[in-house]
CSV table of C-alpha atoms and ligand atoms in Angstrom, one decimal:
chain,number,residue,atom,x,y,z
A,1,UNK,CA,-26.1,-95.2,28.8
A,2,UNK,CA,-29.8,-96.1,28.9
A,3,UNK,CA,-31.1,-98.4,31.6
A,4,UNK,CA,-31.7,-101.1,29.0
A,5,UNK,CA,-28.2,-100.9,27.7
A,6,UNK,CA,-26.9,-101.2,31.3
A,7,UNK,CA,-29.0,-104.3,31.9
A,8,UNK,CA,-27.7,-105.8,28.7
A,9,UNK,CA,-24.1,-105.2,29.7
A,10,UNK,CA,-24.6,-106.5,33.2
A,11,UNK,CA,-26.3,-109.7,31.8
A,12,UNK,CA,-23.3,-110.2,29.4
A,13,UNK,CA,-20.9,-109.6,32.3
A,14,UNK,CA,-22.7,-112.1,34.5
A,15,UNK,CA,-22.8,-114.8,31.8
A,16,UNK,CA,-19.1,-114.3,31.1
A,17,UNK,CA,-18.2,-114.6,34.8
A,18,UNK,CA,-20.2,-117.8,35.0
A,19,UNK,CA,-18.4,-119.2,31.9
A,20,UNK,CA,-21.7,-119.4,30.1
A,21,UNK,CA,-20.8,-117.4,27.1
A,22,UNK,CA,-21.2,-119.0,23.7
A,23,UNK,CA,-18.0,-117.7,22.2
A,24,UNK,CA,-14.5,-117.8,23.7
A,25,UNK,CA,-12.4,-114.7,23.5
A,26,UNK,CA,-10.6,-116.1,20.4
A,27,UNK,CA,-13.9,-116.7,18.6
A,28,UNK,CA,-15.6,-113.4,19.7
A,29,UNK,CA,-16.5,-111.4,16.6
A,30,UNK,CA,-18.3,-108.2,15.8
A,31,UNK,CA,-21.6,-107.9,14.0
A,32,UNK,CA,-22.6,-104.6,12.5
A,33,UNK,CA,-26.4,-104.6,12.1
A,34,UNK,CA,-28.3,-102.2,9.9
A,35,UNK,CA,-31.9,-101.4,10.9
A,36,UNK,CA,-34.3,-98.5,11.2
A,37,UNK,CA,-35.7,-99.2,14.6
A,38,UNK,CA,-35.4,-95.9,16.4
A,39,UNK,CA,-38.8,-95.2,17.9
A,40,UNK,CA,-39.6,-96.0,21.5
A,41,UNK,CA,-41.1,-99.5,21.0
A,42,UNK,CA,-38.7,-100.3,18.1
A,43,UNK,CA,-35.6,-99.4,20.1
A,44,UNK,CA,-36.7,-101.6,23.0
A,45,UNK,CA,-37.1,-104.5,20.5
A,46,UNK,CA,-33.7,-103.8,18.9
A,47,UNK,CA,-32.1,-103.8,22.4
A,48,UNK,CA,-33.3,-107.3,22.9
A,49,UNK,CA,-31.4,-108.4,19.8
A,50,UNK,CA,-28.3,-106.6,20.9
A,51,UNK,CA,-28.6,-108.3,24.3
A,52,UNK,CA,-28.7,-111.7,22.8
A,53,UNK,CA,-25.5,-111.1,20.8
A,54,UNK,CA,-23.6,-109.6,23.8
A,55,UNK,CA,-24.6,-112.5,25.9
A,56,UNK,CA,-22.9,-114.8,23.4
A,57,UNK,CA,-19.7,-112.8,23.9
A,58,UNK,CA,-19.7,-110.9,20.6
A,59,UNK,CA,-19.6,-107.2,19.9
A,60,UNK,CA,-22.6,-105.3,18.5
A,61,UNK,CA,-22.0,-102.4,16.2
A,62,UNK,CA,-25.3,-100.5,15.8
A,63,UNK,CA,-26.0,-99.2,12.3
A,64,UNK,CA,-29.4,-97.5,12.9
A,65,UNK,CA,-30.7,-95.2,10.1
A,66,UNK,CA,-33.7,-93.3,11.3
A,67,UNK,CA,-36.8,-93.1,9.0
A,68,UNK,CA,-39.9,-95.3,9.3
A,69,UNK,CA,-40.5,-97.8,6.6
A,70,UNK,CA,-36.7,-98.0,5.9
A,71,UNK,CA,-36.3,-96.0,2.7
A,72,UNK,CA,-33.4,-94.0,4.1
A,73,UNK,CA,-31.8,-97.2,5.5
A,74,UNK,CA,-32.0,-98.8,2.1
A,75,UNK,CA,-30.3,-95.8,0.4
A,76,UNK,CA,-27.4,-95.9,2.9
A,77,UNK,CA,-27.1,-99.7,2.6
A,78,UNK,CA,-26.7,-99.4,-1.2
A,79,UNK,CA,-23.8,-97.0,-0.9
A,80,UNK,CA,-22.1,-99.1,1.8
A,81,UNK,CA,-22.3,-102.3,-0.3
A,82,UNK,CA,-21.2,-100.5,-3.5
A,83,UNK,CA,-18.1,-99.3,-1.7
A,84,UNK,CA,-17.3,-102.8,-0.6
A,85,UNK,CA,-18.1,-102.2,3.1
A,86,UNK,CA,-21.3,-104.2,3.7
A,87,UNK,CA,-22.6,-104.6,7.3
A,88,UNK,CA,-22.9,-108.2,8.7
A,89,UNK,CA,-26.7,-108.1,8.6
A,90,UNK,CA,-29.3,-105.7,7.3
A,91,UNK,CA,-33.0,-105.5,7.7
A,92,UNK,CA,-34.1,-106.5,4.2
A,93,UNK,CA,-37.5,-107.9,3.4
A,94,UNK,CA,-39.6,-109.6,0.7
A,95,UNK,CA,-38.6,-109.6,-2.9
A,96,UNK,CA,-35.6,-107.3,-2.1
A,97,UNK,CA,-33.9,-110.3,-0.5
A,98,UNK,CA,-33.8,-112.0,-4.0
A,99,UNK,CA,-32.7,-108.7,-5.6
A,100,UNK,CA,-29.7,-108.5,-3.2
A,101,UNK,CA,-28.9,-112.2,-3.5
A,102,UNK,CA,-28.8,-111.9,-7.3
A,103,UNK,CA,-26.0,-109.3,-6.8
A,104,UNK,CA,-23.9,-112.1,-5.2
A,105,UNK,CA,-23.4,-110.2,-2.0
A,106,UNK,CA,-25.4,-112.4,0.5
A,107,UNK,CA,-24.0,-115.3,2.5
A,108,UNK,CA,-25.8,-118.7,2.7
A,109,UNK,CA,-26.6,-119.7,6.3
A,110,UNK,CA,-27.9,-123.2,5.6
A,111,UNK,CA,-25.7,-124.8,8.3
A,112,UNK,CA,-27.5,-122.7,11.0
A,113,UNK,CA,-30.9,-123.3,9.4
A,114,UNK,CA,-30.4,-127.0,9.2
A,115,UNK,CA,-29.0,-127.4,12.7
A,116,UNK,CA,-32.0,-125.5,14.0
A,117,UNK,CA,-34.7,-127.0,11.8
A,118,UNK,CA,-35.9,-123.8,10.3
A,119,UNK,CA,-37.7,-125.7,7.5
A,120,UNK,CA,-40.1,-127.2,10.1
A,121,UNK,CA,-40.3,-124.1,12.3
A,122,UNK,CA,-41.4,-121.6,9.6
A,123,UNK,CA,-44.5,-121.4,7.3
A,124,UNK,CA,-43.3,-122.6,3.9
A,125,UNK,CA,-44.3,-119.5,2.1
A,126,UNK,CA,-42.2,-117.4,4.4
A,127,UNK,CA,-39.2,-119.8,4.4
A,128,UNK,CA,-39.2,-119.7,0.5
A,129,UNK,CA,-38.8,-115.9,0.5
A,130,UNK,CA,-35.8,-116.2,2.8
A,131,UNK,CA,-34.0,-118.6,0.4
A,132,UNK,CA,-32.0,-117.9,-2.8
A,133,UNK,CA,-31.5,-120.9,-5.1
A,134,UNK,CA,-32.6,-123.2,-2.2
A,135,UNK,CA,-30.2,-121.7,0.4
A,136,UNK,CA,-31.3,-119.5,3.4
A,137,UNK,CA,-29.7,-116.1,3.1
A,138,UNK,CA,-31.9,-114.3,5.7
A,139,UNK,CA,-33.3,-114.9,9.2
A,140,UNK,CA,-36.8,-113.8,10.1
A,141,UNK,CA,-37.7,-112.0,13.3
A,142,UNK,CA,-41.5,-111.6,13.2
A,143,UNK,CA,-44.8,-111.2,11.5
A,144,UNK,CA,-46.3,-107.7,11.5
A,145,UNK,CA,-50.0,-107.3,10.5
A,146,UNK,CA,-50.3,-104.1,8.6
A,147,UNK,CA,-54.1,-103.7,8.2
A,148,UNK,CA,-54.9,-102.3,11.6
A,149,UNK,CA,-56.8,-99.4,12.9
A,150,UNK,CA,-55.7,-98.0,16.3
A,151,UNK,CA,-58.2,-96.1,18.3
A,152,UNK,CA,-58.5,-94.1,21.6
A,153,UNK,CA,-61.7,-95.4,23.1
A,154,UNK,CA,-62.1,-92.5,25.5
A,155,UNK,CA,-62.1,-90.1,22.5
A,156,UNK,CA,-64.6,-92.2,20.7
A,157,UNK,CA,-66.8,-92.3,23.7
A,158,UNK,CA,-66.7,-88.5,24.0
A,159,UNK,CA,-67.7,-88.2,20.3
A,160,UNK,CA,-70.5,-90.8,20.9
A,161,UNK,CA,-69.4,-93.2,18.1
A,162,UNK,CA,-68.1,-96.7,17.9
A,163,UNK,CA,-64.8,-97.8,16.4
A,164,UNK,CA,-65.6,-98.3,12.6
A,165,UNK,CA,-65.5,-101.7,10.9
A,166,UNK,CA,-66.6,-100.5,7.4
A,167,UNK,CA,-65.6,-97.5,5.4
A,168,UNK,CA,-69.1,-96.0,5.8
A,169,UNK,CA,-68.8,-96.2,9.5
A,170,UNK,CA,-65.3,-94.8,9.3
A,171,UNK,CA,-66.5,-91.6,7.7
A,172,UNK,CA,-69.5,-91.3,10.1
A,173,UNK,CA,-67.1,-91.7,13.0
A,174,UNK,CA,-64.6,-89.2,11.5
A,175,UNK,CA,-67.4,-86.6,11.2
A,176,UNK,CA,-68.4,-87.1,14.8
A,177,UNK,CA,-64.8,-86.9,16.0
A,178,UNK,CA,-64.3,-83.7,14.1
A,179,UNK,CA,-67.5,-82.2,15.7
A,180,UNK,CA,-66.2,-83.3,19.1
A,181,UNK,CA,-63.1,-81.1,18.5
A,182,UNK,CA,-60.4,-83.8,17.9
A,183,UNK,CA,-58.4,-84.6,14.9
A,184,UNK,CA,-60.2,-87.7,13.5
A,185,UNK,CA,-57.2,-89.4,11.8
A,186,UNK,CA,-53.6,-89.1,13.0
A,187,UNK,CA,-51.4,-89.2,9.9
A,188,UNK,CA,-47.8,-88.6,9.0
A,189,UNK,CA,-47.5,-87.2,5.5
A,190,UNK,CA,-44.5,-89.3,4.3
A,191,UNK,CA,-44.9,-91.4,1.2
A,192,UNK,CA,-44.7,-94.8,2.9
A,193,UNK,CA,-47.4,-93.8,5.4
A,194,UNK,CA,-49.7,-92.5,2.6
A,195,UNK,CA,-49.0,-95.9,0.9
A,196,UNK,CA,-49.9,-97.8,4.1
A,197,UNK,CA,-53.3,-96.0,4.2
A,198,UNK,CA,-53.8,-96.6,0.5
A,199,UNK,CA,-53.1,-100.3,0.9
A,200,UNK,CA,-55.7,-100.6,3.7
A,201,UNK,CA,-58.3,-98.7,1.6
A,202,UNK,CA,-57.6,-100.9,-1.5
A,203,UNK,CA,-58.2,-104.1,0.5
A,204,UNK,CA,-61.2,-102.7,2.4
A,205,UNK,CA,-63.0,-101.2,-0.6
A,206,UNK,CA,-61.7,-103.5,-3.4
A,207,UNK,CA,-61.5,-106.8,-1.5
A,208,UNK,CA,-59.0,-109.7,-1.5
A,209,UNK,CA,-59.1,-110.5,-5.2
A,210,UNK,CA,-58.8,-106.9,-6.3
A,211,UNK,CA,-55.8,-106.5,-3.9
A,212,UNK,CA,-54.1,-109.6,-5.3
A,213,UNK,CA,-54.6,-108.6,-9.0
A,214,UNK,CA,-53.9,-104.9,-8.5
A,215,UNK,CA,-51.1,-104.8,-6.0
A,216,UNK,CA,-49.5,-108.2,-6.1
A,217,UNK,CA,-49.8,-109.2,-9.8
A,218,UNK,CA,-49.7,-105.5,-10.9
A,219,UNK,CA,-52.4,-106.3,-13.5
A,220,UNK,CA,-52.9,-103.3,-15.8
A,221,UNK,CA,-56.6,-103.9,-16.3
A,222,UNK,CA,-57.3,-104.0,-12.6
A,223,UNK,CA,-55.1,-101.0,-11.9
A,224,UNK,CA,-57.2,-99.1,-14.4
A,225,UNK,CA,-60.6,-100.4,-13.3
A,226,UNK,CA,-63.7,-98.8,-11.9
A,227,UNK,CA,-62.9,-100.4,-8.5
A,228,UNK,CA,-59.5,-98.7,-8.5
A,229,UNK,CA,-61.2,-95.4,-9.2
A,230,UNK,CA,-63.5,-96.0,-6.2
A,231,UNK,CA,-60.5,-97.0,-4.0
A,232,UNK,CA,-58.6,-93.8,-4.9
A,233,UNK,CA,-61.7,-91.6,-4.3
A,234,UNK,CA,-62.1,-93.2,-0.8
A,235,UNK,CA,-58.4,-92.9,-0.1
A,236,UNK,CA,-58.4,-89.2,-0.9
A,237,UNK,CA,-61.5,-88.6,1.3
A,238,UNK,CA,-59.5,-89.9,4.3
A,239,UNK,CA,-57.2,-86.9,3.9
A,240,UNK,CA,-60.1,-84.5,4.7
A,241,UNK,CA,-59.9,-85.9,8.3
A,242,UNK,CA,-56.2,-85.5,8.9
A,243,UNK,CA,-54.7,-82.3,10.2
A,244,UNK,CA,-52.7,-79.5,8.4
A,245,UNK,CA,-49.5,-80.3,10.1
A,246,UNK,CA,-49.4,-83.9,8.9
A,247,UNK,CA,-46.7,-83.2,6.2
A,248,UNK,CA,-43.4,-84.9,7.1
A,249,UNK,CA,-44.6,-86.1,10.5
A,250,UNK,CA,-43.0,-89.4,11.7
A,251,UNK,CA,-45.4,-92.3,12.2
A,252,UNK,CA,-44.7,-92.6,15.9
A,253,UNK,CA,-45.6,-89.0,16.5
A,254,UNK,CA,-48.9,-89.7,14.8
A,255,UNK,CA,-49.4,-92.6,17.2
A,256,UNK,CA,-48.6,-90.3,20.1
A,257,UNK,CA,-51.5,-88.1,19.0
A,258,UNK,CA,-53.8,-91.1,19.5
A,259,UNK,CA,-52.1,-92.0,22.8
A,260,UNK,CA,-52.7,-88.5,24.2
A,261,UNK,CA,-56.2,-88.0,22.9
A,262,UNK,CA,-55.4,-85.3,20.4
A,263,UNK,CA,-56.5,-87.6,17.6
A,264,UNK,CA,-59.1,-90.4,17.5
A,265,UNK,CA,-57.5,-93.1,15.3
A,266,UNK,CA,-54.6,-94.1,13.1
A,267,UNK,CA,-54.3,-96.6,10.3
A,268,UNK,CA,-50.9,-98.3,10.8
A,269,UNK,CA,-49.2,-101.7,11.2
A,270,UNK,CA,-48.8,-103.2,14.6
A,271,UNK,CA,-45.4,-101.6,15.3
A,272,UNK,CA,-47.8,-98.8,16.5
A,273,UNK,CA,-48.7,-101.2,19.3
A,274,UNK,CA,-45.1,-101.1,20.4
A,275,UNK,CA,-45.5,-97.3,20.9
A,276,UNK,CA,-48.7,-97.7,23.0
A,277,UNK,CA,-47.0,-100.3,25.1
A,278,UNK,CA,-43.8,-98.3,25.5
A,279,UNK,CA,-46.0,-95.4,26.8
A,280,UNK,CA,-47.5,-97.8,29.4
A,281,UNK,CA,-50.9,-98.1,27.8
A,282,UNK,CA,-53.1,-101.2,28.2
A,283,UNK,CA,-54.7,-102.8,25.1
A,284,UNK,CA,-58.5,-103.0,25.3
A,285,UNK,CA,-58.6,-100.3,27.9
A,286,UNK,CA,-56.4,-97.3,26.9
A,287,UNK,CA,-56.3,-98.2,23.2
A,288,UNK,CA,-58.2,-100.5,20.8
A,289,UNK,CA,-56.8,-102.5,17.9
A,290,UNK,CA,-59.3,-103.3,15.2
A,291,UNK,CA,-58.7,-104.5,11.6
A,292,UNK,CA,-58.8,-101.6,9.2
A,293,UNK,CA,-62.4,-101.0,7.9
A,294,UNK,CA,-63.6,-103.8,5.6
A,295,UNK,CA,-60.5,-105.9,6.1
A,296,UNK,CA,-61.5,-108.1,9.1
A,297,UNK,CA,-61.3,-111.4,7.2
A,298,UNK,CA,-58.0,-110.5,5.5
A,299,UNK,CA,-54.4,-110.0,6.6
A,300,UNK,CA,-51.7,-108.0,5.0
A,301,UNK,CA,-48.4,-109.3,6.3
A,302,UNK,CA,-45.0,-107.8,6.7
A,303,UNK,CA,-42.1,-110.1,7.9
A,304,UNK,CA,-39.0,-108.3,9.2
A,305,UNK,CA,-35.9,-110.3,8.4
A,306,UNK,CA,-32.1,-109.8,8.5
A,307,UNK,CA,-30.2,-110.7,5.3
A,308,UNK,CA,-26.6,-111.8,5.9
A,309,UNK,CA,-23.8,-110.3,3.9
A,310,UNK,CA,-20.6,-112.1,2.8
A,311,UNK,CA,-17.8,-111.3,5.3
A,312,UNK,CA,-14.1,-112.0,5.3
A,313,UNK,CA,-13.1,-112.3,8.9
A,314,UNK,CA,-13.8,-115.8,10.4
A,315,UNK,CA,-14.6,-114.5,13.9
A,316,UNK,CA,-17.2,-112.1,12.4
A,317,UNK,CA,-18.7,-115.0,10.3
A,318,UNK,CA,-19.1,-116.9,13.5
A,319,UNK,CA,-20.7,-113.9,15.2
A,320,UNK,CA,-23.0,-113.5,12.2
A,321,UNK,CA,-24.1,-117.2,12.4
A,322,UNK,CA,-24.7,-116.9,16.1
A,323,UNK,CA,-26.9,-113.9,15.4
A,324,UNK,CA,-28.9,-115.9,12.8
A,325,UNK,CA,-29.4,-118.7,15.3
A,326,UNK,CA,-30.3,-116.4,18.2
A,327,UNK,CA,-33.0,-114.6,16.0
A,328,UNK,CA,-34.9,-117.9,15.6
A,329,UNK,CA,-34.6,-119.0,19.3
A,330,UNK,CA,-37.9,-119.1,21.1
A,331,UNK,CA,-36.7,-116.8,23.9
A,332,UNK,CA,-35.7,-114.1,21.5
A,333,UNK,CA,-38.9,-114.5,19.4
A,334,UNK,CA,-40.9,-113.9,22.5
A,335,UNK,CA,-39.1,-111.0,24.1
A,336,UNK,CA,-38.5,-109.2,20.8
A,337,UNK,CA,-42.1,-109.5,19.6
A,338,UNK,CA,-43.6,-108.5,23.0
A,339,UNK,CA,-41.8,-105.2,22.5
A,340,UNK,CA,-42.2,-104.8,18.8
A,341,UNK,CA,-46.0,-105.2,18.5
A,342,UNK,CA,-45.7,-108.1,16.1
A,343,UNK,CA,-46.0,-111.9,16.6
A,344,UNK,CA,-43.3,-114.6,16.4
A,345,UNK,CA,-42.7,-116.0,13.0
A,346,UNK,CA,-41.6,-119.3,14.5
A,347,UNK,CA,-44.5,-121.7,14.5
A,348,UNK,CA,-46.1,-123.3,17.6
A,349,UNK,CA,-44.9,-120.6,20.0
A,350,UNK,CA,-46.7,-120.2,23.3
A,351,UNK,CA,-48.5,-116.9,23.2
A,352,UNK,CA,-49.5,-116.8,26.9
A,353,UNK,CA,-47.5,-113.6,27.6
A,354,UNK,CA,-49.0,-111.8,24.5
A,355,UNK,CA,-52.0,-109.5,24.6
A,356,UNK,CA,-55.3,-109.9,22.8
A,357,UNK,CA,-54.2,-107.9,19.7
A,358,UNK,CA,-51.3,-110.3,19.2
A,359,UNK,CA,-53.6,-113.3,19.8
A,360,UNK,CA,-56.1,-111.9,17.3
A,361,UNK,CA,-53.2,-111.3,14.8
A,362,UNK,CA,-52.1,-114.9,15.2
A,363,UNK,CA,-55.6,-116.4,14.8
A,364,UNK,CA,-56.3,-114.2,11.8
A,365,UNK,CA,-53.0,-115.1,10.2
A,366,UNK,CA,-53.9,-118.8,10.4
A,367,UNK,CA,-57.5,-118.3,9.2
A,368,UNK,CA,-56.5,-116.0,6.3
A,369,UNK,CA,-53.8,-118.4,5.2
A,370,UNK,CA,-56.5,-121.1,4.9
A,371,UNK,CA,-59.1,-118.9,3.2
A,372,UNK,CA,-56.6,-117.3,0.7
A,373,UNK,CA,-56.8,-113.9,2.2
A,374,UNK,CA,-53.3,-113.8,3.5
A,375,UNK,CA,-51.7,-111.0,1.4
A,376,UNK,CA,-48.2,-109.5,1.2
A,377,UNK,CA,-48.1,-105.8,2.1
A,378,UNK,CA,-47.0,-103.8,-0.9
A,379,UNK,CA,-46.4,-100.7,1.3
A,380,UNK,CA,-43.8,-102.6,3.3
A,381,UNK,CA,-41.8,-104.3,0.6
A,382,UNK,CA,-43.4,-107.7,0.6
A,383,UNK,CA,-45.4,-107.8,-2.6
A,384,UNK,CA,-43.6,-106.1,-5.6
A,385,UNK,CA,-40.1,-105.7,-7.0
A,386,UNK,CA,-38.6,-102.6,-5.3
A,387,UNK,CA,-38.5,-100.5,-8.5
A,388,UNK,CA,-42.2,-100.9,-9.2
A,389,UNK,CA,-43.1,-100.5,-5.5
A,390,UNK,CA,-41.1,-97.3,-5.2
A,391,UNK,CA,-42.7,-95.8,-8.3
A,392,UNK,CA,-46.3,-96.7,-7.3
A,393,UNK,CA,-45.6,-95.3,-3.8
A,394,UNK,CA,-44.5,-92.0,-5.3
A,395,UNK,CA,-47.6,-91.9,-7.6
A,396,UNK,CA,-49.9,-92.6,-4.7
A,397,UNK,CA,-48.3,-89.8,-2.6
A,398,UNK,CA,-48.6,-87.4,-5.5
A,399,UNK,CA,-52.3,-88.0,-5.7
A,400,UNK,CA,-52.7,-87.6,-2.0
A,401,UNK,CA,-50.8,-84.3,-2.1
A,402,UNK,CA,-52.2,-82.8,-5.3
A,403,UNK,CA,-55.6,-81.2,-4.8
A,404,UNK,CA,-56.6,-81.1,-8.5
A,405,UNK,CA,-55.5,-84.6,-9.6
A,406,UNK,CA,-58.5,-86.8,-10.3
A,407,UNK,CA,-58.7,-90.5,-9.4
A,408,UNK,CA,-58.7,-91.2,-13.2
A,409,UNK,CA,-55.4,-89.4,-13.7
A,410,UNK,CA,-53.9,-91.0,-10.6
A,411,UNK,CA,-54.9,-94.4,-11.9
A,412,UNK,CA,-53.0,-93.9,-15.1
A,413,UNK,CA,-49.9,-92.8,-13.3
A,414,UNK,CA,-50.1,-95.7,-10.9
A,415,UNK,CA,-50.6,-98.2,-13.8
A,416,UNK,CA,-47.5,-96.9,-15.7
A,417,UNK,CA,-45.5,-96.8,-12.4
A,418,UNK,CA,-46.3,-100.5,-12.0
A,419,UNK,CA,-44.5,-101.2,-15.3
A,420,UNK,CA,-41.2,-100.0,-13.8
A,421,UNK,CA,-38.5,-102.7,-13.8
B,501,GAL,C1,-41.8,-101.3,8.7
B,501,GAL,C2,-41.0,-102.4,9.4
B,501,GAL,C3,-41.4,-102.4,10.8
B,501,GAL,C4,-41.4,-101.0,11.4
B,501,GAL,C5,-42.0,-99.9,10.5
B,501,GAL,C6,-41.9,-98.5,10.9
B,501,GAL,O1,-41.5,-101.4,7.3
B,501,GAL,O2,-41.2,-103.6,8.9
B,501,GAL,O3,-40.5,-103.2,11.5
B,501,GAL,O4,-40.2,-100.6,11.8
B,501,GAL,O5,-41.5,-100.1,9.2
B,501,GAL,O6,-40.5,-98.1,11.0
């Protein structure tokens, strides 16, 4: 058993002995929770959730399906639900929440939400996405910022360049890093990671309005525009600065390359910070977080949430509702997000224990929501219906992986993928 599991069990035991457990033996239920948090930082965060549940006297059945971005987890979830064996809760985000709710398999948790004032504790736009026909069906854990660049400052110093804030600076820095004998860009060649890089380039090169029209509204004219062509050409140029072994590499192994100085930088959401922290690295000293080039005034968000499935057993329903309530508690929001690299989704939380990357994320979240530059991440399931998102993601990866494909050809494929329903 890992040390953290041991700590969790001891905590549960101590609370039980003190009679402080939320559920009596008769009420104790089991929650099976589907997620894909298997990297170092992610697993620490998931353990915090499990600890909350155990402390309430319930049993946690872990249903972890490895695979960053969650594509494998979603495939497994579909087969479980189809065979009538849904877990109590599953990590489901964005428009997919509505898609699952339309299937009639999700359970309303309004009693929990009302008793705990969720409507006043959540930004309205986020709360709306967690509701189906006016009822909450999912509980949110965090806000991840996706448009980040993670850099190793010692490596940059050795190469004599500064961390880039524009795409011109990015390529200048990448050249210098290459000359200094390091891999400029740590990348994992999996379609969702290609898509994460693409989304950052689209926002940085095309700007906020372009991002909205192309990747949120899926507007055909914008998807086939000169700006899109420029975005795709820039995106493909990034590949020249990745290494030959990138294909299939997990995102956290790419982060490890930046941590150990083998690579200079990585474009990734702030779950990457969870890896730096889990490795004992200090923000601002051992690693730097900077908005992806050209995106300093904008914010692509990714809210992790757990959708609740209909269950038959009363004790398990009680455990499921306790899970939903625990997720929104201030203590959980703090400890989970300190490990996960994200910020609390619950408003007005004290960020004293959080680092400067989290504080910047929080300030930029507020500023961008006022300026209209707060944007849902398409690469992380927040912006488009899942069918269109999957098809565009595949088209983007094909372009990344096919030497002879021109940006014009890619543009046509992406535009027709966007019509997928
Ligand atoms: C995202 C998810 C994050 C993180 C990441 C890598 O889609 O929202 O919580 O886990 O994938 O696995």
